[in-house]
CSV table of C-alpha atoms and ligand atoms in Angstrom, one decimal:
chain,number,residue,atom,x,y,z
A,1,MET,CA,66.0,11.2,63.6
A,2,LYS,CA,67.2,10.6,67.1
A,3,ALA,CA,66.6,13.3,69.7
A,4,ILE,CA,68.8,16.4,69.1
A,5,PRO,CA,69.4,18.4,72.3
A,6,TYR,CA,70.8,22.0,72.4
A,7,GLY,CA,74.0,20.8,74.0
A,8,ARG,CA,75.6,17.6,75.2
A,9,GLN,CA,78.8,16.1,76.4
A,10,ASN,CA,81.2,14.0,74.4
A,11,ILE,CA,82.7,11.1,76.4
A,12,THR,CA,85.4,9.0,74.6
A,13,GLU,CA,86.9,5.6,75.5
A,14,GLU,CA,90.1,7.5,76.5
A,15,ASP,CA,88.1,9.6,79.0
A,16,ILE,CA,86.6,6.5,80.5
A,17,GLN,CA,90.0,4.8,80.7
A,18,LEU,CA,91.5,7.7,82.5
A,19,VAL,CA,88.7,7.9,85.0
A,20,VAL,CA,88.9,4.2,85.7
A,21,GLU,CA,92.7,4.4,86.2
A,22,THR,CA,92.1,7.1,88.8
A,23,LEU,CA,89.3,5.1,90.5
A,24,LYS,CA,91.9,2.3,90.8
A,25,SER,CA,94.5,4.6,92.2
A,26,ASP,CA,95.1,5.5,95.9
A,27,TYR,CA,93.2,8.8,95.7
A,28,LEU,CA,89.6,9.4,95.0
A,29,THR,CA,89.9,12.9,96.3
A,30,GLN,CA,92.8,15.3,97.4
A,31,GLY,CA,95.2,13.4,95.2
A,32,PRO,CA,97.6,14.3,92.5
A,33,LYS,CA,95.0,14.7,89.7
A,34,ILE,CA,93.8,17.9,91.1
A,35,ALA,CA,97.1,19.7,90.8
A,36,GLU,CA,97.7,18.2,87.3
A,37,PHE,CA,94.3,19.5,86.2
A,38,GLU,CA,94.9,22.9,87.7
A,39,GLU,CA,98.3,23.2,86.0
A,40,SER,CA,97.0,22.2,82.6
A,41,PHE,CA,94.0,24.4,82.9
A,42,ALA,CA,96.1,27.5,83.9
A,43,LYS,CA,98.3,26.8,80.9
A,44,TYR,CA,95.3,26.5,78.6
A,45,VAL,CA,93.9,29.9,79.5
A,46,GLY,CA,97.2,31.5,80.2
A,47,SER,CA,96.8,32.4,83.9
A,48,LYS,CA,99.4,32.0,86.7
A,49,PHE,CA,97.1,30.1,89.1
A,50,ALA,CA,94.1,27.8,88.9
A,51,VAL,CA,91.9,26.4,91.7
A,52,ALA,CA,89.7,23.4,91.0
A,53,LEU,CA,86.3,23.3,92.7
A,54,ALA,CA,83.1,21.3,93.0
A,55,ASN,CA,81.2,23.4,90.5
A,56,GLY,CA,81.0,26.8,88.9
A,57,THR,CA,78.6,28.1,91.5
A,58,ALA,CA,81.1,27.2,94.3
A,59,ALA,CA,83.8,29.0,92.3
A,60,LEU,CA,81.6,32.2,92.1
A,61,HIS,CA,80.9,31.9,95.8
A,62,LEU,CA,84.6,31.7,96.8
A,63,CYS,CA,85.4,34.6,94.5
A,64,THR,CA,82.9,36.9,96.2
A,65,LEU,CA,84.1,35.7,99.6
A,66,ALA,CA,87.8,36.1,98.8
A,67,LEU,CA,87.1,39.6,97.5
A,68,GLY,CA,85.4,40.4,100.8
A,69,VAL,CA,81.8,41.0,99.7
A,70,LYS,CA,79.8,41.7,102.8
A,71,GLU,CA,76.3,42.7,103.9
A,72,GLY,CA,74.9,45.5,101.7
A,73,ASP,CA,77.9,45.7,99.3
A,74,LYS,CA,76.6,46.6,95.8
A,75,VAL,CA,77.9,44.5,92.9
A,76,ILE,CA,77.0,45.0,89.2
A,77,THR,CA,76.1,42.2,86.8
A,78,THR,CA,74.0,41.3,83.8
A,79,PRO,CA,70.4,40.0,83.9
A,80,ILE,CA,71.1,37.8,80.9
A,81,THR,CA,73.0,35.0,82.6
A,82,PHE,CA,72.5,31.9,84.7
A,83,ALA,CA,71.3,32.9,88.1
A,84,ALA,CA,74.6,31.8,89.8
A,85,SER,CA,76.4,34.9,88.4
A,86,ALA,CA,74.1,37.1,90.6
A,87,ASN,CA,73.5,34.6,93.4
A,88,CYS,CA,77.1,34.6,94.4
A,89,ILE,CA,76.7,38.2,95.5
A,90,ARG,CA,73.7,37.3,97.7
A,91,TYR,CA,75.6,34.4,99.3
A,92,CYS,CA,77.8,37.0,101.0
A,93,GLY,CA,74.9,39.3,101.8
A,94,GLY,CA,75.7,41.7,99.0
A,95,GLU,CA,73.2,43.6,96.9
A,96,VAL,CA,72.8,42.6,93.2
A,97,ILE,CA,72.7,45.6,90.9
A,98,PHE,CA,71.6,44.5,87.5
A,99,SER,CA,72.5,46.6,84.4
A,100,ASP,CA,71.2,46.2,80.9
A,101,ILE,CA,72.8,44.3,78.0
A,102,ASP,CA,74.0,45.7,74.7
A,103,PRO,CA,71.3,44.4,72.2
A,104,GLU,CA,73.9,43.6,69.6
A,105,THR,CA,76.4,41.6,71.7
A,106,TYR,CA,74.0,40.4,74.4
A,107,LEU,CA,76.8,41.3,76.9
A,108,LEU,CA,76.7,43.7,79.8
A,109,ASP,CA,76.7,47.2,78.2
A,110,ILE,CA,79.8,48.9,79.5
A,111,ASN,CA,78.3,52.4,78.7
A,112,LYS,CA,75.4,51.7,81.0
A,113,VAL,CA,77.7,50.4,83.7
A,114,ARG,CA,79.7,53.6,83.4
A,115,LYS,CA,76.5,55.7,83.8
A,116,LEU,CA,75.7,53.7,86.9
A,117,LEU,CA,79.1,54.2,88.4
A,118,GLU,CA,79.1,57.9,87.5
A,119,SER,CA,75.7,58.4,89.3
A,120,ALA,CA,77.1,57.7,92.8
A,121,PRO,CA,80.2,58.5,94.9
A,122,ILE,CA,83.2,56.3,94.3
A,123,GLY,CA,83.0,53.3,96.7
A,124,THR,CA,79.3,52.9,96.3
A,125,TYR,CA,79.8,49.9,94.0
A,126,LYS,CA,82.4,47.3,95.0
A,127,GLY,CA,82.7,45.1,91.9
A,128,ILE,CA,81.5,44.1,88.4
A,129,ILE,CA,80.8,40.6,87.1
A,130,PRO,CA,80.8,40.6,83.3
A,131,VAL,CA,79.7,37.3,81.8
A,132,ASP,CA,81.2,36.0,78.5
A,133,PHE,CA,77.7,35.1,77.6
A,134,ALA,CA,77.2,32.3,75.0
A,135,GLY,CA,81.0,32.2,74.6
A,136,ARG,CA,81.5,35.7,73.4
A,137,ALA,CA,84.4,37.4,75.3
A,138,ASN,CA,83.9,40.8,77.0
A,139,ASP,CA,86.4,43.6,76.3
A,140,LEU,CA,87.9,43.1,79.7
A,141,GLU,CA,90.6,45.7,79.1
A,142,ALA,CA,87.8,48.3,78.9
A,143,PHE,CA,86.1,46.9,82.0
A,144,ARG,CA,89.4,46.9,83.9
A,145,LYS,CA,89.9,50.6,83.1
A,146,LEU,CA,86.4,51.4,84.3
A,147,ALA,CA,86.8,49.3,87.4
A,148,ASP,CA,90.0,51.0,88.3
A,149,GLU,CA,88.5,54.5,87.9
A,150,TYR,CA,85.8,53.5,90.4
A,151,ASP,CA,87.8,51.4,92.7
A,152,CYS,CA,85.9,48.2,91.8
A,153,TRP,CA,87.2,44.6,91.5
A,154,LEU,CA,86.3,42.5,88.4
A,155,ILE,CA,85.2,38.8,88.3
A,156,GLU,CA,85.0,37.4,84.8
A,157,ASP,CA,82.3,34.7,84.6
A,158,ALA,CA,83.9,32.7,81.7
A,159,CYS,CA,81.7,29.6,82.2
A,160,HIS,CA,80.7,29.8,78.5
A,161,ALA,CA,84.0,30.7,77.1
A,162,PRO,CA,87.0,28.4,77.7
A,163,GLY,CA,89.1,28.9,74.5
A,164,GLY,CA,87.4,32.3,73.8
A,165,SER,CA,89.3,35.5,73.4
A,166,PHE,CA,89.2,39.2,72.5
A,167,LYS,CA,91.7,41.6,71.0
A,168,ASP,CA,93.0,44.3,73.3
A,169,ALA,CA,93.7,47.9,72.2
A,170,SER,CA,97.2,46.9,70.9
A,171,ASN,CA,95.6,44.0,68.9
A,172,THR,CA,97.0,41.3,71.2
A,173,ILE,CA,94.8,38.3,71.6
A,174,GLN,CA,93.6,38.0,75.3
A,175,LEU,CA,92.3,34.6,76.3
A,176,CYS,CA,89.2,34.4,78.5
A,177,GLY,CA,90.3,33.7,82.1
A,178,ASN,CA,94.0,34.7,81.5
A,179,GLY,CA,93.9,37.0,84.5
A,180,ASN,CA,95.4,39.9,82.7
A,181,PHE,CA,92.4,42.2,83.4
A,182,ALA,CA,90.0,40.5,85.8
A,183,ASP,CA,91.0,39.8,89.4
A,184,LEU,CA,89.4,36.4,89.2
A,185,ALA,CA,87.7,34.3,86.4
A,186,ILE,CA,85.5,31.3,86.8
A,187,PHE,CA,84.6,28.3,84.7
A,188,SER,CA,82.1,25.4,84.9
A,189,PHE,CA,82.5,21.7,83.9
A,190,HIS,CA,78.8,20.9,83.8
A,191,PRO,CA,78.1,18.4,81.0
A,192,VAL,CA,76.7,21.0,78.5
A,193,LYS,CA,79.9,23.1,78.9
A,194,HIS,CA,83.0,22.8,76.7
A,195,ILE,CA,84.8,20.6,79.2
A,196,ALA,CA,82.6,18.1,81.1
A,197,ALA,CA,83.5,16.6,84.4
A,198,GLY,CA,80.0,15.7,85.6
A,199,GLU,CA,80.1,18.7,87.9
A,200,GLY,CA,83.2,20.9,88.4
A,201,GLY,CA,84.5,24.4,88.4
A,202,MET,CA,87.7,26.3,88.2
A,203,ILE,CA,88.9,29.8,89.3
A,204,THR,CA,91.9,31.3,87.5
A,205,THR,CA,93.9,34.3,88.6
A,206,ASN,CA,97.3,36.0,88.5
A,207,ASP,CA,97.0,37.2,92.1
A,208,LYS,CA,99.0,35.1,94.5
A,209,ALA,CA,97.3,36.4,97.7
A,210,LEU,CA,93.8,35.7,96.3
A,211,TYR,CA,95.0,32.3,95.1
A,212,GLN,CA,96.2,31.3,98.6
A,213,LYS,CA,93.0,32.6,100.1
A,214,LEU,CA,90.9,30.5,97.7
A,215,LEU,CA,92.9,27.3,98.5
A,216,GLN,CA,92.1,27.9,102.2
A,217,LEU,CA,88.4,28.6,101.6
A,218,ARG,CA,88.0,25.5,99.4
A,219,THR,CA,88.9,23.3,102.4
A,220,HIS,CA,87.0,24.6,105.4
A,221,GLY,CA,89.4,27.6,105.9
A,222,ILE,CA,92.1,25.2,107.1
A,223,ILE,CA,95.8,25.9,106.6
A,224,LYS,CA,98.7,23.5,107.1
A,225,ASN,CA,101.7,25.9,107.2
A,226,LYS,CA,103.7,26.2,110.4
A,227,ASN,CA,104.8,29.8,109.5
A,228,LEU,CA,101.2,31.0,109.6
A,229,TYR,CA,99.9,29.3,112.7
A,230,THR,CA,98.6,31.6,115.4
A,231,ASN,CA,98.3,29.0,118.2
A,232,THR,CA,101.5,28.2,120.1
A,233,ILE,CA,103.4,24.9,119.7
A,234,GLN,CA,102.5,24.0,123.3
A,235,LEU,CA,98.8,24.5,122.7
A,236,ALA,CA,99.1,22.4,119.5
A,237,GLY,CA,100.5,19.6,121.7
A,238,GLY,CA,104.1,19.8,120.6
A,239,THR,CA,107.3,20.5,122.5
A,240,ASN,CA,109.9,22.1,120.1
A,241,GLU,CA,107.8,22.0,116.9
A,242,TYR,CA,104.2,21.6,115.8
A,243,PRO,CA,103.2,17.9,115.7
A,244,GLY,CA,102.7,16.2,112.3
A,245,TRP,CA,98.9,16.1,112.6
A,246,TYR,CA,98.5,19.8,113.4
A,247,MET,CA,96.5,22.2,111.2
A,248,GLU,CA,94.5,25.3,111.9
A,249,MET,CA,91.1,26.5,110.8
A,250,GLN,CA,91.7,30.2,110.5
A,251,ASP,CA,88.6,31.2,108.5
A,252,LEU,CA,85.1,30.0,107.8
A,253,GLY,CA,85.5,28.0,104.6
A,254,PHE,CA,83.7,25.2,102.9
A,255,ASN,CA,84.2,21.8,101.4
A,256,TYR,CA,84.1,22.8,97.7
A,257,ARG,CA,86.7,20.3,96.5
A,258,LEU,CA,86.6,18.5,93.2
A,259,THR,CA,87.3,14.7,93.2
A,260,ASP,CA,90.3,13.2,91.5
A,261,PHE,CA,88.3,11.1,89.1
A,262,GLN,CA,86.4,14.2,88.0
A,263,ALA,CA,89.7,16.0,87.6
A,264,ALA,CA,90.9,13.0,85.4
A,265,LEU,CA,87.9,13.4,83.2
A,266,GLY,CA,88.4,17.2,83.0
A,267,MET,CA,92.1,16.7,82.1
A,268,SER,CA,91.2,14.2,79.3
A,269,GLN,CA,88.5,16.6,78.0
A,270,LEU,CA,90.9,19.5,78.2
A,271,SER,CA,93.2,17.8,75.8
A,272,ARG,CA,90.5,18.0,73.1
A,273,ALA,CA,89.3,21.5,74.0
A,274,ASP,CA,90.7,23.3,71.0
A,275,GLU,CA,89.3,20.6,68.6
A,276,GLY,CA,85.9,21.2,70.3
A,277,VAL,CA,86.0,25.0,69.8
A,278,LYS,CA,87.0,24.6,66.2
A,279,ARG,CA,84.1,22.3,65.5
A,280,ARG,CA,81.7,24.7,67.4
A,281,ARG,CA,82.9,27.5,65.1
A,282,ASP,CA,82.3,25.4,62.0
A,283,ILE,CA,78.7,24.7,63.2
A,284,ALA,CA,78.2,28.4,63.9
A,285,SER,CA,79.4,29.2,60.4
A,286,ASN,CA,77.0,26.7,58.9
A,287,TYR,CA,74.0,28.2,60.8
A,288,PHE,CA,75.2,31.7,59.9
A,289,ASN,CA,75.3,30.9,56.2
A,290,ALA,CA,72.0,29.0,56.2
A,291,PHE,CA,70.1,31.9,57.8
A,292,LYS,CA,71.9,34.9,56.3
A,293,GLY,CA,69.4,37.5,55.1
A,294,LYS,CA,66.3,35.5,56.2
A,295,PRO,CA,63.6,37.7,57.4
A,296,PHE,CA,62.5,35.4,60.3
A,297,ILE,CA,65.9,35.7,62.0
A,298,LYS,CA,65.9,39.0,63.9
A,299,GLY,CA,69.3,38.8,65.4
A,300,GLN,CA,72.3,37.0,64.0
A,301,SER,CA,75.6,38.7,64.3
A,302,GLU,CA,78.5,38.1,61.9
A,303,LEU,CA,80.9,35.3,62.9
A,304,ILE,CA,82.9,36.9,65.7
A,305,GLU,CA,86.6,36.3,66.1
A,306,GLY,CA,87.3,34.7,69.4
A,307,HIS,CA,83.7,33.6,70.1
A,308,ALA,CA,83.9,30.2,71.8
A,309,PHE,CA,80.3,29.3,70.8
A,310,HIS,CA,79.1,27.6,73.9
A,311,LEU,CA,75.7,28.5,72.5
A,312,TYR,CA,74.4,29.5,69.1
A,313,ILE,CA,71.7,32.0,69.8
A,314,VAL,CA,69.4,33.7,67.3
A,315,GLU,CA,66.4,36.0,67.8
A,316,VAL,CA,63.4,34.8,65.8
A,317,LYS,CA,59.8,35.7,65.0
A,318,ASP,CA,57.1,33.4,66.6
A,319,ARG,CA,59.6,32.0,69.0
A,320,LEU,CA,57.2,29.8,71.1
A,321,GLU,CA,55.7,28.3,68.0
A,322,LEU,CA,59.1,27.5,66.6
A,323,TYR,CA,60.2,26.0,69.9
A,324,ASN,CA,57.2,23.8,70.1
A,325,HIS,CA,57.3,22.8,66.4
A,326,LEU,CA,61.0,21.7,66.7
A,327,ARG,CA,60.1,19.6,69.7
A,328,THR,CA,57.6,17.6,67.6
A,329,LYS,CA,60.6,17.0,65.2
A,330,ASN,CA,62.8,15.7,68.1
A,331,ILE,CA,64.9,18.9,68.2
A,332,PHE,CA,65.2,20.3,71.7
A,333,THR,CA,66.2,23.9,71.6
A,334,GLN,CA,66.6,26.0,74.8
A,335,ILE,CA,66.1,29.6,76.0
A,336,HIS,CA,69.1,31.3,77.6
A,337,TYR,CA,68.0,33.0,79.7
A,338,ILE,CA,64.9,34.2,81.5
A,339,PRO,CA,66.2,37.6,82.7
A,340,CYS,CA,67.4,37.2,86.3
A,341,HIS,CA,65.8,40.4,87.5
A,342,LEU,CA,62.4,39.0,86.7
A,343,MET,CA,62.9,35.8,88.7
A,344,PRO,CA,60.5,35.9,91.7
A,345,TYR,CA,63.5,35.9,94.1
A,346,TYR,CA,64.9,39.1,92.6
A,347,ARG,CA,61.6,40.8,92.1
A,348,GLU,CA,61.4,40.7,95.9
A,349,PHE,CA,64.2,43.3,95.8
A,350,GLY,CA,62.2,45.6,93.7
A,351,TRP,CA,63.3,44.7,90.2
A,352,LYS,CA,60.5,44.7,87.7
A,353,GLU,CA,59.4,44.5,84.1
A,354,GLY,CA,60.6,47.5,82.2
A,355,ASP,CA,63.8,48.0,84.1
A,356,PHE,CA,66.0,46.6,81.3
A,357,PRO,CA,64.4,47.0,77.9
A,358,ALA,CA,67.3,45.4,75.9
A,359,SER,CA,67.4,42.3,78.1
A,360,GLU,CA,63.6,41.9,78.1
A,361,ASN,CA,63.3,42.4,74.4
A,362,TYR,CA,66.1,39.9,73.8
A,363,TYR,CA,64.3,37.4,76.0
A,364,LYS,CA,61.1,37.6,73.9
A,365,HIS,CA,62.9,36.4,70.8
A,366,CYS,CA,66.0,34.4,71.7
A,367,ILE,CA,66.4,30.7,71.1
A,368,SER,CA,69.5,28.5,71.4
A,369,LEU,CA,69.9,26.1,68.5
A,370,PRO,CA,71.7,22.7,68.9
A,371,MET,CA,75.5,23.4,69.3
A,372,TYR,CA,78.0,20.8,70.4
A,373,PRO,CA,81.0,19.2,68.8
A,374,THR,CA,79.4,15.8,68.1
A,375,LEU,CA,76.4,17.3,66.3
A,376,THR,CA,76.8,15.8,62.9
A,377,ASP,CA,76.5,17.7,59.6
A,378,GLU,CA,73.5,15.5,58.8
A,379,GLU,CA,71.8,16.4,62.1
A,380,GLN,CA,72.6,20.1,61.7
A,381,ALA,CA,71.2,20.1,58.1
A,382,TYR,CA,68.0,18.5,59.5
A,383,VAL,CA,67.7,21.3,62.1
A,384,ILE,CA,68.2,24.0,59.5
A,385,ARG,CA,65.8,22.3,57.1
A,386,GLU,CA,63.1,22.1,59.8
A,387,ILE,CA,63.5,25.8,60.7
A,388,HIS,CA,63.2,26.7,57.0
A,389,THR,CA,60.1,24.5,56.6
A,390,PHE,CA,58.5,26.1,59.6
A,391,TYR,CA,58.9,29.6,58.3
A,392,SER,CA,58.2,28.8,54.7
A,393,GLU,CA,54.7,27.5,55.7
A,394,LYS,CA,54.1,30.8,57.6
A,395,TYR,CA,55.5,33.5,55.5
J,401,LIG,C1,77.2,31.8,83.1
J,401,LIG,C2,77.2,30.7,84.2
J,401,LIG,N1,77.7,31.0,85.4
J,401,LIG,C3,77.7,30.1,86.3
J,401,LIG,C4,77.3,28.8,86.2
J,401,LIG,C5,77.3,27.9,87.3
J,401,LIG,O1,78.1,26.7,87.0
J,401,LIG,P1,77.7,25.3,87.7
J,401,LIG,O2,76.5,24.8,87.0
J,401,LIG,O3,78.9,24.5,87.4
J,401,LIG,O4,77.5,25.6,89.2
J,401,LIG,C6,76.8,28.5,84.9
J,401,LIG,C7,76.3,27.1,84.7
J,401,LIG,O5,75.3,26.8,84.2
J,401,LIG,C8,76.7,29.5,83.9
J,401,LIG,O6,76.2,29.1,82.7
């Protein structure tokens, strides 16, 4: 059996053709593909605006910047996520306040966040970053209510969940990143994600002012709009009007742009996104049925409506042995994630073992099984068989 990773991209001939067409066009960057991708993506998630970026980390950074995070601002997030969800707070000098997960959903536990918010005067915490971990959507309606009570903003880290959704209190389906509850949502187009662009990211929002701020921050803080210039026409070198070349850098921004050929790849992948989510759900269903009732699986939730299944995670007995055994069989599982608060960088801020029992217990047992649309039935059956064999020899 060829090597089976935990996740991988699917590049078709059509993807390649679209990228090549863009490479042959007039624009490698700052061309028309960016706006096309943004429009299609906004439509896909149901938001008003979308801003394409170099990667998901840049997207998170611009979110915290646009929301005005500054030195010492306290922002709450989960320890069970990729470090970037927390790091974006530090990029602006803010203080990362971790809060434990719900051991059933693996998502930020809203009741624990509420306790944290209740324990300090309003204004102590500036924002909350829930992560749609593994592709499971947070109840953002509930988070929005809580955030409003405590004067906090909300960033949805939806990197794992394009195509995911939850049902709100009125039973309406709310797509991840649709901007109905979170101020800003972010996505990543890293190859293991649902939509691969090599590297790439997107912010979605329904807030026009934030959208315009993000556009400016993406390109060095530069604007090209004569109605907003603060320098005079004369200083700009014109007589009656601003000269054609003129632009103003009004804020300290970055070059966080996506290229046009990456956007072309993203667009092409986006056209198959629903197909991919459907296949992921079928794979999840196969795993669920294969391991239902087995004593070695410590945590396997029922198939959850709206789960986008970026990852298929179970909690198991003898995790290290299983991980190593599967490697000898050419099956490369992964662990998502080492709790952020135990990373040496964050331990320097005083976080320590024992701070978040649910997250730490989850980390002891979790394992991500192969999950990607091109995983064949035969390959999945092989993975399932090897896991059963491993445990049947032990118990
Ligand atoms: C939950 C989460 N947030 C943020 C990121 C950062 O995205 P990128 O790798 O595109 O910078 C990732 C990517 O791994 C992620 O999984």
